[in-house]
């Protein structure tokens, strides 16, 4: 798993940047008031250390390192729940997962949040067992959990149910993780009391912060779409993983495995929170990315027991159902699918080479173009090289066309679907009637339309 996971460092600079990655650079150096300050502070310190304006490789390097570290932490941190062999298989699933590979090659904070979230149950299990320094383990778990939440608020959807289950379901945890002697039971009791105190303080002090994050989130993503969350999570986690999750749940119910069932409760509660939120705001699959190692561990749970001769072939086939599609998807990600992102760099470089000095450029994800057009700038929310092509500027091309000025348009059709109907109709009619398509930068073998088109006005 560690060897295969090293593919996260392959081709880090090969793919084009996209909008959120550019905002990572811009906001790390020029932004304030973030809801995820730990991530911005960390990458900002790294960017300052390397000096100058980082290229694609350097911007993505921290995420790749954190993503690779998730693999061994999965193998060691989840043993208490599913056993050594199953946790190792979960690490292999993570190493092969194209979803985990994708976020390991993005200049964002999801792999860091995932890494920190993985450490919390590791620490809590030791505390519930009454290990020496149990209260200190609780303090460390709370501190790491707070860092995970401040890295990205989505981590709270896993950590909240985890802490609540640890406190409220302590008696159910005891057969799996409970202390065996008197001193250990006393330490475990003190640890549970400390965790309960932290939970109460956290609810009181954190409620306002959670409300502010929710308010910001609902303002930016005010259209709920639970089907989008279900379908995107099903695709990214893969149907094979879903099948093995169902089999693992049945197996753990049959064996009455308290540890595995406890993890099912925690993960199920967190995903239920995400699904509930998706009725009110748009929750993308990336916001439940932190659950991926735990889903992998649960799917691998039946492999924790030694198999007899009659079950060995069945296990090999089930492992193949889980692993082979992941490997195939990751291979496509690294080749035909161009890192599962639109080819903005190639499209904007084409325009840069073809345009005259008086031409007007209008493009989607314009801060990405600013990064490539203006090599000295890192305040990329301030545009100097082109006009942002969005729903608010949909009628700008029609106005400029009256003066006969040549214009270039860089368009992704999928993003047009997010525009209101009227500006979308005005722009598409102008584009298809008055302009001529120059080239298309296609991304194949993906369910999303990631193609980038370059158009020019006038058509002749």
Tab-separated table of C-alpha atoms in Angstrom:
chain	number	residue	atom	x	y	z
A	1	UNK	CA	0.000	0.000	0.000
A	2	UNK	CA	2.801	2.418	0.812
A	3	UNK	CA	4.531	1.690	-2.506
A	4	UNK	CA	1.339	2.065	-4.545
A	5	UNK	CA	0.436	5.165	-2.570
A	6	UNK	CA	3.611	6.874	-3.762
A	7	UNK	CA	1.826	7.474	-7.080
A	8	UNK	CA	0.482	10.583	-5.344
A	9	UNK	CA	3.798	12.243	-6.135
A	10	UNK	CA	3.673	11.298	-9.836
A	11	UNK	CA	2.769	14.124	-12.174
A	12	UNK	CA	1.904	16.650	-9.471
A	13	UNK	CA	2.621	19.496	-11.888
A	14	UNK	CA	1.149	17.782	-14.961
A	15	UNK	CA	-2.472	18.846	-14.515
A	16	UNK	CA	-3.913	22.314	-14.899
A	17	UNK	CA	-4.863	24.250	-11.815
A	18	UNK	CA	-8.571	24.799	-11.228
A	19	UNK	CA	-10.463	27.493	-9.390
A	20	UNK	CA	-10.235	26.292	-5.772
A	21	UNK	CA	-6.511	25.602	-6.068
A	22	UNK	CA	-5.880	29.131	-7.322
A	23	UNK	CA	-7.952	30.502	-4.456
A	24	UNK	CA	-5.783	28.505	-2.041
A	25	UNK	CA	-2.729	30.471	-3.173
A	26	UNK	CA	-4.538	33.804	-3.333
A	27	UNK	CA	-6.223	33.487	0.065
A	28	UNK	CA	-3.190	32.022	1.834
A	29	UNK	CA	-1.289	35.216	0.996
A	30	UNK	CA	-3.985	37.867	0.827
A	31	UNK	CA	-7.171	36.585	2.489
A	32	UNK	CA	-8.526	36.962	6.016
A	33	UNK	CA	-11.288	35.497	8.146
A	34	UNK	CA	-11.236	31.894	7.015
A	35	UNK	CA	-13.397	29.124	8.428
A	36	UNK	CA	-10.415	26.758	7.969
A	37	UNK	CA	-7.448	28.748	9.344
A	38	UNK	CA	-5.158	25.768	10.099
A	39	UNK	CA	-5.020	24.697	6.458
A	40	UNK	CA	-4.366	28.221	5.198
A	41	UNK	CA	-1.757	28.904	7.857
A	42	UNK	CA	0.107	25.699	7.069
A	43	UNK	CA	0.157	26.030	3.276
A	44	UNK	CA	0.863	29.757	3.600
A	45	UNK	CA	3.924	28.996	5.724
A	46	UNK	CA	5.047	26.418	3.153
A	47	UNK	CA	4.582	28.851	0.242
A	48	UNK	CA	6.576	31.498	2.102
A	49	UNK	CA	9.333	28.976	2.833
A	50	UNK	CA	9.779	27.994	-0.819
A	51	UNK	CA	9.758	31.661	-1.847
A	52	UNK	CA	8.288	33.391	-4.872
A	53	UNK	CA	5.100	32.208	-6.477
A	54	UNK	CA	4.868	28.404	-6.280
A	55	UNK	CA	4.194	26.314	-9.380
A	56	UNK	CA	1.641	23.522	-9.613
A	57	UNK	CA	4.013	20.915	-8.158
A	58	UNK	CA	4.840	22.937	-5.046
A	59	UNK	CA	1.238	24.025	-4.519
A	60	UNK	CA	0.123	20.375	-4.403
A	61	UNK	CA	3.067	18.879	-2.549
A	62	UNK	CA	1.676	19.338	1.008
A	63	UNK	CA	-1.609	17.623	0.088
A	64	UNK	CA	0.312	14.729	-1.503
A	65	UNK	CA	2.434	14.242	1.623
A	66	UNK	CA	-0.628	14.270	3.896
A	67	UNK	CA	-2.457	11.926	1.528
A	68	UNK	CA	0.397	9.441	1.544
A	69	UNK	CA	0.604	9.575	5.356
A	70	UNK	CA	-3.107	8.664	5.568
A	71	UNK	CA	-2.179	5.178	4.318
A	72	UNK	CA	-0.005	3.989	7.247
A	73	UNK	CA	-2.209	5.798	9.782
A	74	UNK	CA	-5.211	3.893	8.393
A	75	UNK	CA	-3.340	0.590	8.765
A	76	UNK	CA	-2.266	1.254	12.357
A	77	UNK	CA	-5.039	3.516	13.640
A	78	UNK	CA	-8.019	1.328	12.729
A	79	UNK	CA	-6.668	-2.028	13.913
A	80	UNK	CA	-8.603	-1.802	17.156
A	81	UNK	CA	-11.863	-1.731	15.214
A	82	UNK	CA	-11.411	-4.240	12.398
A	83	UNK	CA	-8.208	-6.149	13.141
A	84	UNK	CA	-4.704	-6.009	11.736
A	85	UNK	CA	-5.323	-7.766	8.409
A	86	UNK	CA	-8.480	-5.820	7.601
A	87	UNK	CA	-6.836	-2.495	8.486
A	88	UNK	CA	-3.953	-3.337	6.144
A	89	UNK	CA	-6.458	-4.084	3.379
A	90	UNK	CA	-8.173	-0.753	4.100
A	91	UNK	CA	-4.814	0.973	3.635
A	92	UNK	CA	-4.480	-0.761	0.263
A	93	UNK	CA	-7.963	0.423	-0.721
A	94	UNK	CA	-6.959	3.958	0.192
A	95	UNK	CA	-3.731	3.692	-1.810
A	96	UNK	CA	-5.615	2.592	-4.932
A	97	UNK	CA	-8.618	4.904	-4.571
A	98	UNK	CA	-8.797	7.467	-7.408
A	99	UNK	CA	-10.878	9.695	-5.120
A	100	UNK	CA	-8.112	9.780	-2.528
A	101	UNK	CA	-5.515	10.165	-5.275
A	102	UNK	CA	-7.395	13.153	-6.678
A	103	UNK	CA	-7.503	15.083	-3.412
A	104	UNK	CA	-3.888	14.103	-2.700
A	105	UNK	CA	-3.009	15.969	-5.899
A	106	UNK	CA	-5.027	19.089	-5.149
A	107	UNK	CA	-3.811	22.236	-3.442
A	108	UNK	CA	-6.581	21.947	-0.855
A	109	UNK	CA	-6.870	20.747	2.751
A	110	UNK	CA	-8.967	17.588	2.579
A	111	UNK	CA	-6.128	15.099	3.003
A	112	UNK	CA	-4.815	16.999	6.042
A	113	UNK	CA	-8.292	16.998	7.612
A	114	UNK	CA	-8.563	13.276	6.836
A	115	UNK	CA	-5.153	12.535	8.390
A	116	UNK	CA	-5.994	14.398	11.580
A	117	UNK	CA	-9.433	12.779	11.815
A	118	UNK	CA	-7.806	9.335	11.537
A	119	UNK	CA	-5.701	10.039	14.622
A	120	UNK	CA	-8.682	10.832	16.869
A	121	UNK	CA	-10.211	7.321	17.196
A	122	UNK	CA	-6.698	5.909	17.579
A	123	UNK	CA	-6.197	8.111	20.635
A	124	UNK	CA	-9.685	7.569	22.027
A	125	UNK	CA	-9.464	3.777	21.903
A	126	UNK	CA	-6.334	3.888	24.069
A	127	UNK	CA	-8.099	6.194	26.506
A	128	UNK	CA	-11.175	3.942	26.704
A	129	UNK	CA	-8.903	0.969	27.392
A	130	UNK	CA	-7.495	2.794	30.366
A	131	UNK	CA	-3.964	2.918	28.998
A	132	UNK	CA	-1.415	4.899	31.033
A	133	UNK	CA	-1.977	8.587	30.433
A	134	UNK	CA	-5.620	7.991	29.450
A	135	UNK	CA	-6.686	11.555	30.290
A	136	UNK	CA	-3.705	12.910	28.345
A	137	UNK	CA	-4.853	10.826	25.359
A	138	UNK	CA	-8.288	12.431	25.620
A	139	UNK	CA	-6.716	15.887	25.692
A	140	UNK	CA	-4.605	14.982	22.648
A	141	UNK	CA	-7.665	13.584	20.825
A	142	UNK	CA	-9.636	16.763	21.500
A	143	UNK	CA	-6.732	18.941	20.351
A	144	UNK	CA	-6.218	16.936	17.150
A	145	UNK	CA	-9.963	16.915	16.503
A	146	UNK	CA	-10.077	20.695	16.888
A	147	UNK	CA	-7.209	21.046	14.427
A	148	UNK	CA	-9.023	18.771	11.962
A	149	UNK	CA	-12.187	20.858	12.248
A	150	UNK	CA	-10.253	24.111	11.803
A	151	UNK	CA	-8.515	22.582	8.798
A	152	UNK	CA	-11.883	21.942	7.182
A	153	UNK	CA	-15.261	22.152	8.954
A	154	UNK	CA	-16.491	18.986	7.210
A	155	UNK	CA	-14.374	16.931	9.658
A	156	UNK	CA	-16.914	17.792	12.358
A	157	UNK	CA	-19.487	15.552	10.655
A	158	UNK	CA	-17.343	12.556	11.615
A	159	UNK	CA	-15.773	13.765	14.852
A	160	UNK	CA	-19.058	14.891	16.429
A	161	UNK	CA	-20.699	11.432	16.245
A	162	UNK	CA	-17.396	9.805	17.268
A	163	UNK	CA	-17.097	11.795	20.489
A	164	UNK	CA	-20.812	11.467	21.228
A	165	UNK	CA	-20.726	7.700	20.759
A	166	UNK	CA	-17.600	7.388	22.897
A	167	UNK	CA	-19.319	9.203	25.760
A	168	UNK	CA	-22.877	7.909	25.451
A	169	UNK	CA	-22.054	4.425	24.243
A	170	UNK	CA	-19.227	3.739	26.683
A	171	UNK	CA	-20.891	0.602	28.026
A	172	UNK	CA	-21.267	-0.798	24.526
A	173	UNK	CA	-17.632	-0.035	23.773
A	174	UNK	CA	-16.444	-1.810	26.905
A	175	UNK	CA	-16.588	-5.410	25.562
A	176	UNK	CA	-14.365	-4.415	22.667
A	177	UNK	CA	-12.118	-1.770	24.188
A	178	UNK	CA	-12.721	-1.992	27.925
A	179	UNK	CA	-10.061	-2.159	30.592
A	180	UNK	CA	-9.329	-5.542	32.183
A	181	UNK	CA	-7.965	-4.637	35.634
A	182	UNK	CA	-8.908	-2.249	38.393
A	183	UNK	CA	-6.356	0.554	37.784
A	184	UNK	CA	-7.091	0.502	34.036
A	185	UNK	CA	-10.840	0.743	34.683
A	186	UNK	CA	-10.243	3.719	36.968
A	187	UNK	CA	-8.139	5.451	34.293
A	188	UNK	CA	-10.794	4.717	31.657
A	189	UNK	CA	-13.485	6.170	33.933
A	190	UNK	CA	-11.500	9.383	34.402
A	191	UNK	CA	-10.913	9.556	30.649
A	192	UNK	CA	-14.657	9.279	29.906
A	193	UNK	CA	-15.408	12.020	32.416
A	194	UNK	CA	-12.765	14.260	30.863
A	195	UNK	CA	-14.173	13.603	27.398
A	196	UNK	CA	-17.684	14.412	28.597
A	197	UNK	CA	-16.429	17.690	30.054
A	198	UNK	CA	-14.704	18.562	26.773
A	199	UNK	CA	-17.878	17.657	24.878
A	200	UNK	CA	-19.986	20.018	27.000
A	201	UNK	CA	-17.444	22.850	26.705
A	202	UNK	CA	-17.109	22.236	22.979
A	203	UNK	CA	-20.854	22.421	22.399
A	204	UNK	CA	-21.124	25.648	24.381
A	205	UNK	CA	-18.122	27.400	22.841
A	206	UNK	CA	-18.354	25.934	19.361
A	207	UNK	CA	-22.051	26.489	18.705
A	208	UNK	CA	-21.514	30.061	17.529
A	209	UNK	CA	-18.665	29.078	15.213
A	210	UNK	CA	-20.715	26.225	13.731
A	211	UNK	CA	-23.644	28.619	13.196
A	212	UNK	CA	-21.404	31.084	11.346
A	213	UNK	CA	-19.954	28.342	9.148
A	214	UNK	CA	-23.442	27.047	8.387
A	215	UNK	CA	-24.662	30.555	7.553
A	216	UNK	CA	-21.766	31.115	5.152
A	217	UNK	CA	-22.225	27.686	3.619
A	218	UNK	CA	-25.976	28.121	3.135
A	219	UNK	CA	-25.462	31.556	1.547
A	220	UNK	CA	-22.976	30.223	-1.011
A	221	UNK	CA	-24.684	26.876	-1.635
A	222	UNK	CA	-28.322	27.537	-0.920
A	223	UNK	CA	-29.855	24.897	-3.230
A	224	UNK	CA	-30.235	21.497	-1.581
A	225	UNK	CA	-29.783	18.357	-3.684
A	226	UNK	CA	-29.560	15.106	-1.691
A	227	UNK	CA	-29.568	13.024	-4.875
A	228	UNK	CA	-26.371	14.767	-5.985
A	229	UNK	CA	-24.632	13.737	-2.744
A	230	UNK	CA	-25.829	10.130	-2.945
A	231	UNK	CA	-24.893	9.648	-6.607
A	232	UNK	CA	-21.516	11.390	-6.406
A	233	UNK	CA	-20.535	9.532	-3.221
A	234	UNK	CA	-21.642	6.237	-4.759
A	235	UNK	CA	-19.557	6.860	-7.856
A	236	UNK	CA	-16.444	8.116	-6.078
A	237	UNK	CA	-16.456	5.501	-3.321
A	238	UNK	CA	-17.306	2.899	-6.056
A	239	UNK	CA	-20.168	0.356	-6.092
A	240	UNK	CA	-17.698	-2.396	-5.161
A	241	UNK	CA	-16.996	-0.681	-1.865
A	242	UNK	CA	-20.737	-0.273	-1.299
A	243	UNK	CA	-21.326	-3.980	-1.910
A	244	UNK	CA	-18.639	-4.981	0.586
A	245	UNK	CA	-20.017	-2.499	3.123
A	246	UNK	CA	-23.366	-4.265	2.985
A	247	UNK	CA	-21.709	-7.668	3.379
A	248	UNK	CA	-19.571	-6.367	6.258
A	249	UNK	CA	-22.632	-5.060	8.095
A	250	UNK	CA	-24.353	-8.426	7.802
A	251	UNK	CA	-21.189	-10.216	8.913
A	252	UNK	CA	-20.685	-7.982	11.951
A	253	UNK	CA	-24.323	-8.433	12.989
A	254	UNK	CA	-23.914	-12.196	12.725
A	255	UNK	CA	-20.704	-12.200	14.765
A	256	UNK	CA	-21.936	-9.428	17.087
A	257	UNK	CA	-18.702	-7.572	16.607
A	258	UNK	CA	-19.085	-4.589	18.937
A	259	UNK	CA	-16.017	-2.786	17.572
A	260	UNK	CA	-17.138	-2.968	13.929
A	261	UNK	CA	-20.749	-2.134	14.764
A	262	UNK	CA	-19.581	0.863	16.808
A	263	UNK	CA	-17.680	2.159	13.794
A	264	UNK	CA	-20.750	1.564	11.616
A	265	UNK	CA	-22.815	3.659	14.053
A	266	UNK	CA	-20.300	6.525	14.028
A	267	UNK	CA	-19.852	6.558	10.246
A	268	UNK	CA	-23.573	6.083	9.619
A	269	UNK	CA	-24.443	8.955	11.964
A	270	UNK	CA	-21.949	11.270	10.268
A	271	UNK	CA	-23.194	10.433	6.781
A	272	UNK	CA	-26.773	10.901	8.009
A	273	UNK	CA	-25.818	14.421	9.149
A	274	UNK	CA	-24.385	15.159	5.708
A	275	UNK	CA	-27.478	13.768	3.994
A	276	UNK	CA	-29.742	15.813	6.242
A	277	UNK	CA	-27.780	18.983	5.460
A	278	UNK	CA	-28.010	18.221	1.730
A	279	UNK	CA	-31.767	18.904	1.830
A	280	UNK	CA	-31.020	22.556	2.662
A	281	UNK	CA	-27.610	23.269	1.054
A	282	UNK	CA	-25.614	21.720	-1.744
A	283	UNK	CA	-23.314	19.151	-0.085
A	284	UNK	CA	-20.740	17.795	-2.534
A	285	UNK	CA	-19.018	14.459	-2.009
A	286	UNK	CA	-15.783	16.244	-1.149
A	287	UNK	CA	-17.359	17.292	2.161
A	288	UNK	CA	-17.647	13.642	3.239
A	289	UNK	CA	-14.185	12.726	1.929
A	290	UNK	CA	-12.987	12.376	5.541
A	291	UNK	CA	-15.137	9.230	5.834
A	292	UNK	CA	-13.271	7.338	3.079
A	293	UNK	CA	-10.663	5.542	5.295
A	294	UNK	CA	-13.376	4.465	7.703
A	295	UNK	CA	-15.611	3.204	4.892
A	296	UNK	CA	-12.621	1.265	3.543
A	297	UNK	CA	-11.971	-0.246	6.978
A	298	UNK	CA	-15.599	-1.298	7.374
A	299	UNK	CA	-15.669	-2.866	3.898
A	300	UNK	CA	-12.482	-4.775	4.769
A	301	UNK	CA	-13.744	-5.906	8.199
A	302	UNK	CA	-14.786	-9.456	7.124
A	303	UNK	CA	-11.206	-10.065	5.970
A	304	UNK	CA	-9.960	-9.679	9.534
A	305	UNK	CA	-10.637	-13.315	10.401
A	306	UNK	CA	-8.563	-16.140	9.006
A	307	UNK	CA	-10.412	-17.926	6.223
A	308	UNK	CA	-10.696	-21.675	5.944
A	309	UNK	CA	-9.931	-23.443	2.662
A	310	UNK	CA	-13.544	-23.220	1.532
A	311	UNK	CA	-13.750	-19.426	2.016
A	312	UNK	CA	-10.355	-18.453	0.651
A	313	UNK	CA	-11.477	-18.329	-3.008
A	314	UNK	CA	-14.566	-16.322	-2.060
A	315	UNK	CA	-12.388	-13.792	-0.269
A	316	UNK	CA	-10.033	-13.494	-3.231
A	317	UNK	CA	-12.987	-12.779	-5.515
A	318	UNK	CA	-14.443	-10.210	-3.112
A	319	UNK	CA	-11.056	-8.499	-2.795
A	320	UNK	CA	-10.834	-8.393	-6.592
A	321	UNK	CA	-14.309	-6.799	-6.783
A	322	UNK	CA	-13.074	-4.134	-4.393
A	323	UNK	CA	-9.524	-3.506	-5.647
A	324	UNK	CA	-9.483	-4.032	-9.423
A	325	UNK	CA	-11.960	-1.250	-10.297
A	326	UNK	CA	-10.032	1.141	-8.050
A	327	UNK	CA	-6.779	0.327	-9.827
A	328	UNK	CA	-8.397	0.717	-13.247
A	329	UNK	CA	-9.932	4.078	-12.307
A	330	UNK	CA	-6.621	5.369	-10.953
A	331	UNK	CA	-4.859	4.295	-14.155
A	332	UNK	CA	-7.419	6.224	-16.207
A	333	UNK	CA	-7.038	9.206	-13.860
A	334	UNK	CA	-3.307	9.299	-14.545
A	335	UNK	CA	-3.683	8.932	-18.329
A	336	UNK	CA	-6.861	9.538	-20.322
A	337	UNK	CA	-8.708	11.618	-17.748
A	338	UNK	CA	-6.019	14.298	-17.258
A	339	UNK	CA	-6.244	14.185	-13.484
A	340	UNK	CA	-10.061	14.488	-13.536
A	341	UNK	CA	-9.973	18.231	-14.084
A	342	UNK	CA	-10.675	20.596	-17.006
A	343	UNK	CA	-7.673	21.508	-19.140
A	344	UNK	CA	-7.800	25.227	-18.403
A	345	UNK	CA	-4.036	25.686	-18.774
A	346	UNK	CA	-3.975	24.357	-22.352
A	347	UNK	CA	-7.056	26.352	-23.354
A	348	UNK	CA	-5.814	29.656	-21.951
A	349	UNK	CA	-2.357	29.157	-23.421
A	350	UNK	CA	-3.981	28.642	-26.819
A	351	UNK	CA	-5.834	31.952	-26.438
A	352	UNK	CA	-2.679	33.670	-25.197
A	353	UNK	CA	-0.796	32.540	-28.310
A	354	UNK	CA	-3.564	33.463	-30.775
A	355	UNK	CA	-4.964	36.739	-29.458
A	356	UNK	CA	-3.973	40.233	-30.563
A	357	UNK	CA	-3.157	42.911	-28.015
A	358	UNK	CA	-6.568	44.580	-28.536
A	359	UNK	CA	-8.613	41.370	-28.223
A	360	UNK	CA	-10.981	40.915	-25.306
A	361	UNK	CA	-10.790	37.603	-23.434
A	362	UNK	CA	-13.743	36.292	-21.421
A	363	UNK	CA	-13.302	33.003	-19.602
A	364	UNK	CA	-14.724	30.760	-16.933
A	365	UNK	CA	-12.606	30.228	-13.812
A	366	UNK	CA	-10.870	33.471	-14.736
A	367	UNK	CA	-8.499	33.458	-11.694
A	368	UNK	CA	-6.918	30.358	-13.242
A	369	UNK	CA	-6.219	32.339	-16.402
A	370	UNK	CA	-4.840	35.167	-14.272
A	371	UNK	CA	-2.356	32.689	-12.776
A	372	UNK	CA	-1.133	31.656	-16.233
A	373	UNK	CA	-1.397	35.068	-17.944
A	374	UNK	CA	0.219	37.083	-15.131
A	375	UNK	CA	3.263	35.200	-13.762
A	376	UNK	CA	4.086	37.897	-11.194
A	377	UNK	CA	0.726	37.975	-9.419
A	378	UNK	CA	-0.467	35.858	-6.519
A	379	UNK	CA	-3.451	38.084	-5.635
A	380	UNK	CA	-5.480	36.134	-8.137
A	381	UNK	CA	-8.916	37.345	-7.124
A	382	UNK	CA	-7.941	40.681	-8.694
A	383	UNK	CA	-8.283	40.208	-12.460
A	384	UNK	CA	-6.151	42.260	-14.851
A	385	UNK	CA	-5.921	40.047	-17.933
A	386	UNK	CA	-9.504	39.066	-18.786
A	387	UNK	CA	-13.196	39.345	-17.908
A	388	UNK	CA	-14.766	36.684	-15.688
A	389	UNK	CA	-17.320	34.786	-17.785
A	390	UNK	CA	-20.171	34.069	-15.374
A	391	UNK	CA	-23.910	34.633	-15.059
A	392	UNK	CA	-23.389	38.296	-14.082
A	393	UNK	CA	-21.381	39.059	-17.241
A	394	UNK	CA	-23.476	36.990	-19.650
A	395	UNK	CA	-24.599	40.058	-21.655
A	396	UNK	CA	-21.158	41.710	-21.835
A	397	UNK	CA	-20.275	39.943	-25.141
A	398	UNK	CA	-23.496	41.188	-26.765
A	399	UNK	CA	-22.674	44.783	-25.746
A	400	UNK	CA	-19.074	44.602	-26.982
A	401	UNK	CA	-20.108	42.977	-30.260
A	402	UNK	CA	-21.620	46.301	-31.375
A	403	UNK	CA	-18.105	47.741	-31.635
A	404	UNK	CA	-16.729	44.883	-33.711
A	405	UNK	CA	-13.986	44.082	-31.225
A	406	UNK	CA	-12.588	40.570	-31.517
A	407	UNK	CA	-13.335	38.418	-28.483
A	408	UNK	CA	-12.254	35.033	-27.186
A	409	UNK	CA	-14.358	32.790	-24.974
A	410	UNK	CA	-13.139	29.877	-22.823
A	411	UNK	CA	-16.148	27.783	-21.838
A	412	UNK	CA	-17.047	24.609	-19.970
A	413	UNK	CA	-20.614	23.587	-20.853
A	414	UNK	CA	-21.186	21.860	-17.534
A	415	UNK	CA	-20.713	25.120	-15.647
A	416	UNK	CA	-23.281	26.797	-17.892
A	417	UNK	CA	-25.911	24.531	-16.341
A	418	UNK	CA	-25.421	26.353	-13.009
A	419	UNK	CA	-26.422	29.692	-14.573
A	420	UNK	CA	-30.023	30.962	-14.341
A	421	UNK	CA	-31.991	30.234	-17.489
A	422	UNK	CA	-32.121	33.759	-18.924
A	423	UNK	CA	-28.395	34.649	-18.844
A	424	UNK	CA	-27.589	31.120	-20.028
A	425	UNK	CA	-29.980	31.510	-22.997
A	426	UNK	CA	-28.612	34.970	-23.928
A	427	UNK	CA	-25.008	33.822	-23.875
A	428	UNK	CA	-25.430	30.442	-25.615
A	429	UNK	CA	-27.485	32.013	-28.431
A	430	UNK	CA	-24.794	34.621	-28.992
A	431	UNK	CA	-22.005	32.044	-28.803
A	432	UNK	CA	-23.575	29.630	-31.285
A	433	UNK	CA	-24.901	32.213	-33.742
A	434	UNK	CA	-22.152	34.820	-33.860
A	435	UNK	CA	-18.995	32.930	-32.857
A	436	UNK	CA	-16.931	30.055	-34.176
A	437	UNK	CA	-15.466	27.231	-32.144
A	438	UNK	CA	-11.674	27.179	-32.491
A	439	UNK	CA	-10.738	24.041	-30.546
A	440	UNK	CA	-11.854	21.728	-27.750
A	441	UNK	CA	-9.686	20.306	-24.980
A	442	UNK	CA	-11.487	17.094	-24.172
A	443	UNK	CA	-11.359	14.919	-21.056
A	444	UNK	CA	-12.759	11.471	-21.778
A	445	UNK	CA	-13.759	8.435	-19.692
A	446	UNK	CA	-15.377	10.490	-16.945
A	447	UNK	CA	-19.075	10.940	-16.081
A	448	UNK	CA	-18.685	14.709	-15.799
A	449	UNK	CA	-18.368	17.056	-18.757
A	450	UNK	CA	-14.872	18.453	-18.185
A	451	UNK	CA	-14.269	19.528	-21.808
A	452	UNK	CA	-13.074	23.109	-22.340
A	453	UNK	CA	-14.062	24.882	-25.560
A	454	UNK	CA	-12.403	27.932	-27.101
A	455	UNK	CA	-14.615	30.202	-29.231
A	456	UNK	CA	-13.869	33.393	-31.183
A	457	UNK	CA	-15.932	36.400	-32.260
A	458	UNK	CA	-16.343	37.373	-35.056
A	459	UNK	CA	-16.779	33.986	-36.659
A	460	UNK	CA	-14.887	34.824	-39.874
